[in-house]
Tab-separated table of C-alpha atoms in Angstrom:
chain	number	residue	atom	x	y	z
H	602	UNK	CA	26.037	75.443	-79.051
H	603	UNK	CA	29.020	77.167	-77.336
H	604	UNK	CA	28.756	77.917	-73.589
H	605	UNK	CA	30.965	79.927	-71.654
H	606	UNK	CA	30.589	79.306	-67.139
H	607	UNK	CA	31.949	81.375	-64.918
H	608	UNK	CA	30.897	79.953	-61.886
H	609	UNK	CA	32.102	82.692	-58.850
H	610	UNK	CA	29.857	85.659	-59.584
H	611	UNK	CA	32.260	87.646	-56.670
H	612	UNK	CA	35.809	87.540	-55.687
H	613	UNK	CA	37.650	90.073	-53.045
H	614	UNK	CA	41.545	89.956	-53.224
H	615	UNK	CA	43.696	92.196	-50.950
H	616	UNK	CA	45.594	94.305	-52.702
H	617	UNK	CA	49.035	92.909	-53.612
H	618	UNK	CA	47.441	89.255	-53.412
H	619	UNK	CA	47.236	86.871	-56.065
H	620	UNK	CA	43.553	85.728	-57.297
H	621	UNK	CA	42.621	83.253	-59.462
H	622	UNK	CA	39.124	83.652	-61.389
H	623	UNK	CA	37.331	80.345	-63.111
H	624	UNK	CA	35.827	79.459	-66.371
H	625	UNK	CA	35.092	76.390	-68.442
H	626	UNK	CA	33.677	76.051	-71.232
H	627	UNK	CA	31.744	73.615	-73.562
H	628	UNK	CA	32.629	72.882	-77.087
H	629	UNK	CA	33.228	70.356	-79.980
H	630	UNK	CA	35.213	72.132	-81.820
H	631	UNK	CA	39.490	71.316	-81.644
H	632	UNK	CA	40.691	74.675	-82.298
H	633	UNK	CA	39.208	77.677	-80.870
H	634	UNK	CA	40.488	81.303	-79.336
H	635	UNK	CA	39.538	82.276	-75.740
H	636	UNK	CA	39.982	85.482	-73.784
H	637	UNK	CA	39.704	87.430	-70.733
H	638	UNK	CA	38.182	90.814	-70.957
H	639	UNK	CA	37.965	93.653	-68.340
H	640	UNK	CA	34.986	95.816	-67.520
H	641	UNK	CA	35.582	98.817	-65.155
H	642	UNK	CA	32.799	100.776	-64.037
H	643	UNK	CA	33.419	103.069	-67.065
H	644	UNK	CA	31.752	100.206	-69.036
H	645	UNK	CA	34.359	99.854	-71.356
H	646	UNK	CA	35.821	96.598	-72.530
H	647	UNK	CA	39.140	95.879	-72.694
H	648	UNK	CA	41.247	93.095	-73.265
H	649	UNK	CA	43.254	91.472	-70.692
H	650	UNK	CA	44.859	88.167	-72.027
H	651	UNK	CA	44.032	85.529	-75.119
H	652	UNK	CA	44.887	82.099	-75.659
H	653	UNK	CA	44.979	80.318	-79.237
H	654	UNK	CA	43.714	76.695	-78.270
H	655	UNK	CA	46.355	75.130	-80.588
H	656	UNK	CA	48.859	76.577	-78.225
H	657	UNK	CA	49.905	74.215	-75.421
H	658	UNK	CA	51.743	77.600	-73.507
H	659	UNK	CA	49.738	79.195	-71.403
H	660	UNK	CA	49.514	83.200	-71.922
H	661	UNK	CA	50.997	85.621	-69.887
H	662	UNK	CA	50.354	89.352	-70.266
H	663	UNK	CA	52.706	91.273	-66.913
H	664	UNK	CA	50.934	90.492	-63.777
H	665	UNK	CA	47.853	88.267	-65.654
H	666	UNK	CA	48.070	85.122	-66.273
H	667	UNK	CA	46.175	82.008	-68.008
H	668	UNK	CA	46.280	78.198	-66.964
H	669	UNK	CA	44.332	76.731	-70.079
H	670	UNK	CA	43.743	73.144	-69.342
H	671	UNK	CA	42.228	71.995	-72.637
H	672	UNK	CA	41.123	68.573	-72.009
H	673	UNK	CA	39.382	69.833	-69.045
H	674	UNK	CA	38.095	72.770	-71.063
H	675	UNK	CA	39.019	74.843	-68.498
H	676	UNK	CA	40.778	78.408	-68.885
H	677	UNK	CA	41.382	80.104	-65.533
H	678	UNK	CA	42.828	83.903	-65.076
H	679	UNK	CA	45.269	84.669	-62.102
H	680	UNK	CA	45.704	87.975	-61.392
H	681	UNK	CA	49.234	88.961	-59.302
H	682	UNK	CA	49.963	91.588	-57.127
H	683	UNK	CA	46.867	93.090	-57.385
H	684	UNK	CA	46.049	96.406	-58.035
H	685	UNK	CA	43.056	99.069	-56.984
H	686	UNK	CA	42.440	99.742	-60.463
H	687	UNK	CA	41.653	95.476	-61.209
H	688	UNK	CA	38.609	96.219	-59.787
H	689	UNK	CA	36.081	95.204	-61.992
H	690	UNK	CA	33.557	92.709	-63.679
H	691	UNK	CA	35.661	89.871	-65.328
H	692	UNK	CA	33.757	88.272	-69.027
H	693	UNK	CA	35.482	84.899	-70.382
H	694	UNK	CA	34.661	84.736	-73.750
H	695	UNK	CA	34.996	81.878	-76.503
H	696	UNK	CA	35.647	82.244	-80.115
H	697	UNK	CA	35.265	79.406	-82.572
H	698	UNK	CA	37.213	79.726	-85.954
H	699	UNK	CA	34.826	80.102	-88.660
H	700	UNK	CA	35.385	79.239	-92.016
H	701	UNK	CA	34.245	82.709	-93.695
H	702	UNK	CA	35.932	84.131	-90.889
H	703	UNK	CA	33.955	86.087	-88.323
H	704	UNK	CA	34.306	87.220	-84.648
H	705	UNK	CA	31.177	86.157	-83.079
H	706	UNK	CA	32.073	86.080	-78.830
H	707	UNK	CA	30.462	83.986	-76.315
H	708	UNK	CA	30.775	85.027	-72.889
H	709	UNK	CA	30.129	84.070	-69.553
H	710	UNK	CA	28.114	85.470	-66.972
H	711	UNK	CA	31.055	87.316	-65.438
H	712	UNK	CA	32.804	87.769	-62.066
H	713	UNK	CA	32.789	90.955	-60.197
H	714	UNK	CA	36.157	91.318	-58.638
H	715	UNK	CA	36.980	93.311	-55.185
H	716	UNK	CA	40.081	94.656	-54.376
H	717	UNK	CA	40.296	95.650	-50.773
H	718	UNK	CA	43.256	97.568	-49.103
V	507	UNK	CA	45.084	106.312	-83.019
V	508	UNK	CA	41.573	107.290	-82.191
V	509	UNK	CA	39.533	104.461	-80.487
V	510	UNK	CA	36.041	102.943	-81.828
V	511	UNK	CA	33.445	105.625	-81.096
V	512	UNK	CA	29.759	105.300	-80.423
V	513	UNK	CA	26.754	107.750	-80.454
V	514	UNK	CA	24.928	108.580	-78.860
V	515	UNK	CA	25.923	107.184	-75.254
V	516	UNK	CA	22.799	107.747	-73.962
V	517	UNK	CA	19.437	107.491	-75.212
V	518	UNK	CA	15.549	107.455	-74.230
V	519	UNK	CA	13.357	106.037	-76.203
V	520	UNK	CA	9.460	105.384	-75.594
V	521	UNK	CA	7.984	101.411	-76.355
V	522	UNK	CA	7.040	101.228	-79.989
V	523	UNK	CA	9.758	103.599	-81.387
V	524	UNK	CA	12.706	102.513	-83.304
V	525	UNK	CA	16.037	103.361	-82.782
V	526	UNK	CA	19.593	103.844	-84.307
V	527	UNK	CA	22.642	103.577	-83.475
V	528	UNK	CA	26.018	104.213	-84.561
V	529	UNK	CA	29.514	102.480	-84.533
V	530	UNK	CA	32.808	104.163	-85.801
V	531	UNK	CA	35.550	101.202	-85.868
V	532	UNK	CA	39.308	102.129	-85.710
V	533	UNK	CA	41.000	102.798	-88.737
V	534	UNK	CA	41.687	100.520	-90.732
V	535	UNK	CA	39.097	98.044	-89.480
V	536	UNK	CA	36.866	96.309	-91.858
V	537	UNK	CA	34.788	94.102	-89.469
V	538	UNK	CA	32.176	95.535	-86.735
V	539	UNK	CA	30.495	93.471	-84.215
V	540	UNK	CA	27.736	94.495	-82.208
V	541	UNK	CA	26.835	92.911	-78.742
V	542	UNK	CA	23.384	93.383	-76.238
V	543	UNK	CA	24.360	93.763	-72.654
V	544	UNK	CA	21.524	93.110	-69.689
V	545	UNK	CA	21.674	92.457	-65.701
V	546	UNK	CA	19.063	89.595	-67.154
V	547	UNK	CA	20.866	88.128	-70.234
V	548	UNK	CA	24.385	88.915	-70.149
V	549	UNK	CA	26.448	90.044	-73.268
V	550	UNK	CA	24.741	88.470	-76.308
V	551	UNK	CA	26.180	88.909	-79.926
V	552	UNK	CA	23.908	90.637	-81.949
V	553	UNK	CA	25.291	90.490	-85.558
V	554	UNK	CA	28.828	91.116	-87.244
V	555	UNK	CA	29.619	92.790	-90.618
V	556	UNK	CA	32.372	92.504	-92.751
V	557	UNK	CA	33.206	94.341	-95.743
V	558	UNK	CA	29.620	96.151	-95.774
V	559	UNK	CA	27.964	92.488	-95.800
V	560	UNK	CA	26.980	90.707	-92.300
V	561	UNK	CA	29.272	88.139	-92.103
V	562	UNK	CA	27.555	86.430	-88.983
V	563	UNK	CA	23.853	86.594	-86.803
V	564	UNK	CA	23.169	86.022	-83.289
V	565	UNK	CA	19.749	84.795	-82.264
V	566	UNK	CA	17.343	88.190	-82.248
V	567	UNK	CA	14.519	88.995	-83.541
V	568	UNK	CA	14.188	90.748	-87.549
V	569	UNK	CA	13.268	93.939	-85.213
V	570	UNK	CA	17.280	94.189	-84.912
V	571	UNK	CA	18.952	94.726	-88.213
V	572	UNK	CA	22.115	96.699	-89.235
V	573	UNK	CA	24.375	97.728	-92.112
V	574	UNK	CA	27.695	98.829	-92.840
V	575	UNK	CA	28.983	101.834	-94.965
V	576	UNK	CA	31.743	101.942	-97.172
V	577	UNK	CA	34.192	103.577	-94.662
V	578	UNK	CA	33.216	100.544	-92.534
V	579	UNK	CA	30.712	102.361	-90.164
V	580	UNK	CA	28.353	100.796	-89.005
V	581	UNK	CA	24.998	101.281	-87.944
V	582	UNK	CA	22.469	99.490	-85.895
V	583	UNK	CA	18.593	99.916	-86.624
V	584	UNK	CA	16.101	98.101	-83.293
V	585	UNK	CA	12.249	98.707	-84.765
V	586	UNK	CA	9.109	98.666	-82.621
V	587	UNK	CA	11.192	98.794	-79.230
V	588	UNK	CA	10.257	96.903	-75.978
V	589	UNK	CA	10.503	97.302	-73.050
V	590	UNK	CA	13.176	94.205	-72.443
V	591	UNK	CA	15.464	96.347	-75.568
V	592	UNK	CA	16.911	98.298	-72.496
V	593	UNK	CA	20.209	97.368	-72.459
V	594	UNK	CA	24.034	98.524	-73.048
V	595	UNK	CA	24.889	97.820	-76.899
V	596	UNK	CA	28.281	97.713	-77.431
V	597	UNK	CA	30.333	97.842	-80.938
V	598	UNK	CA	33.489	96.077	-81.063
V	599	UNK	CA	35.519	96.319	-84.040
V	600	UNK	CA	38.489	93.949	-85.822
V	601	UNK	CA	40.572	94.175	-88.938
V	602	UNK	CA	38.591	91.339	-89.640
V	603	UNK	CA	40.914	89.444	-91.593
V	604	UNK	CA	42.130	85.493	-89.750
V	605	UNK	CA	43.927	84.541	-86.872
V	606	UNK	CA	43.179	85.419	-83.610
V	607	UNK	CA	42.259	89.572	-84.796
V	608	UNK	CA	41.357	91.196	-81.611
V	609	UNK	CA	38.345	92.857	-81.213
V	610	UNK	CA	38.663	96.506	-79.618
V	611	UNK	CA	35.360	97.483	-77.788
V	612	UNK	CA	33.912	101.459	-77.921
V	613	UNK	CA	32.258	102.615	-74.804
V	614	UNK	CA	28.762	101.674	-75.416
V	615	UNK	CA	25.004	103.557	-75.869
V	616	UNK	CA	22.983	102.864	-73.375
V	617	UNK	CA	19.442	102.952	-74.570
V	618	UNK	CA	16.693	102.905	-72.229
V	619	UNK	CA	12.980	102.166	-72.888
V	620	UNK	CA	10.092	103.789	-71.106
């Protein structure tokens, strides 16, 4: 089975820092989709960045940023000039490719992240 | 574009009730995912369905089941409730088709369980 770690369950950046968030991941599978998602206090999910594992670039969405290291099976966010509103709990999340298709997400345990002033 | 929708966002429920809830996807969006959210467990993925069949299962109990509609709405069913059922579900849907098909998250019911 898939398992997603996120091993710091809090961060605190200043804002304007840089912060770098962990998570590795255990699989057999070679190809494989991974992602970072957001959850303000609102609850809502959203999508922050996404990596296809078959892709040897990391991804870059403005100020967010992925270093996928996929020997290591490791797939790290870093956050840049941080904001107020990137407060919130961080979810790395693992999708294998299915043959029928299907979007079944593992995720870790999450990182709640602290931006002071 | 409207955004998936959920209802209710709140609801009460007493141990031994069941309880339904309901998923709206975006338009256009064939596949809907549901996911379990608790302090205890995390998010878990419930079930996913795809063209009105469920295309995949997590690892719950028969007491969860769901179904899809034509218009790809979806609905989740939880019999004989617990206690531990307390939790945020979330519905995320897809177009559901291959490649990498981002899944777009509505807000959530939280159901509680006295």
């Amino acid at each position: 089975a898939q398992t997603v770690t996120q091993s710091q369950p809090e961060m605190s950046v200043q804002e304007a820092e840089t912060v770098t968030l962990s998570c590795t991941y255990d699989t057999s599978e070679s190809d494989y989709y991974l992602f970072w998602y957001k959850q303000p206090p609102s609850r809502q999910m959203i999508l922050v960045i996404r990596q296809e594992a078959y892709k040897q670039q990391n991804a870059t969405e403005n100020r967010f940023s992925v270093n996928f290291q996929k020997a290591a099976k490791s797939f790290s966010l870093k956050i840049s000039d941080s904001q107020l509103g990137d407060a919130a709990m961080y979810f790395c999340a693992y999708r294998i490719i299915l043959t029928g298709g299907g979007n079944k997400l593992t995720f870790g345990t999450g990182t709640q992240l602290k931006v002071e002033l | 574009k409207a955004g998936v929708t959920q209802t209710p966002r709140y609801l009460i429920k007493t141990r031994g009730q069941q309880v339904t809830l309901s998923c709206s996807p975006i338009s256009g969006h064939r596949s809907v995912s549901w996911y379990q959210q608790t302090p205890g467990q995390g998010l878990q993925f419930l079930f996913e369905y795809f063209s009105e069949t469920q295309r995949n299962k997590g690892n719950f109990p028969g007491r969860f089941s769901g179904r899809q509609f034509s218009n790809s709405r979806s609905e989740m069913n939880v019999s004989t409730l617990e206690l531990g059922d307390s939790a945020l579900y979330l519905c995320a849907s897809s177009r559901g088709g291959g490649g990498i098909n981002e899944q777009f998250f509505g807000p959530g019911t939280r159901l509680t369980v006295l």
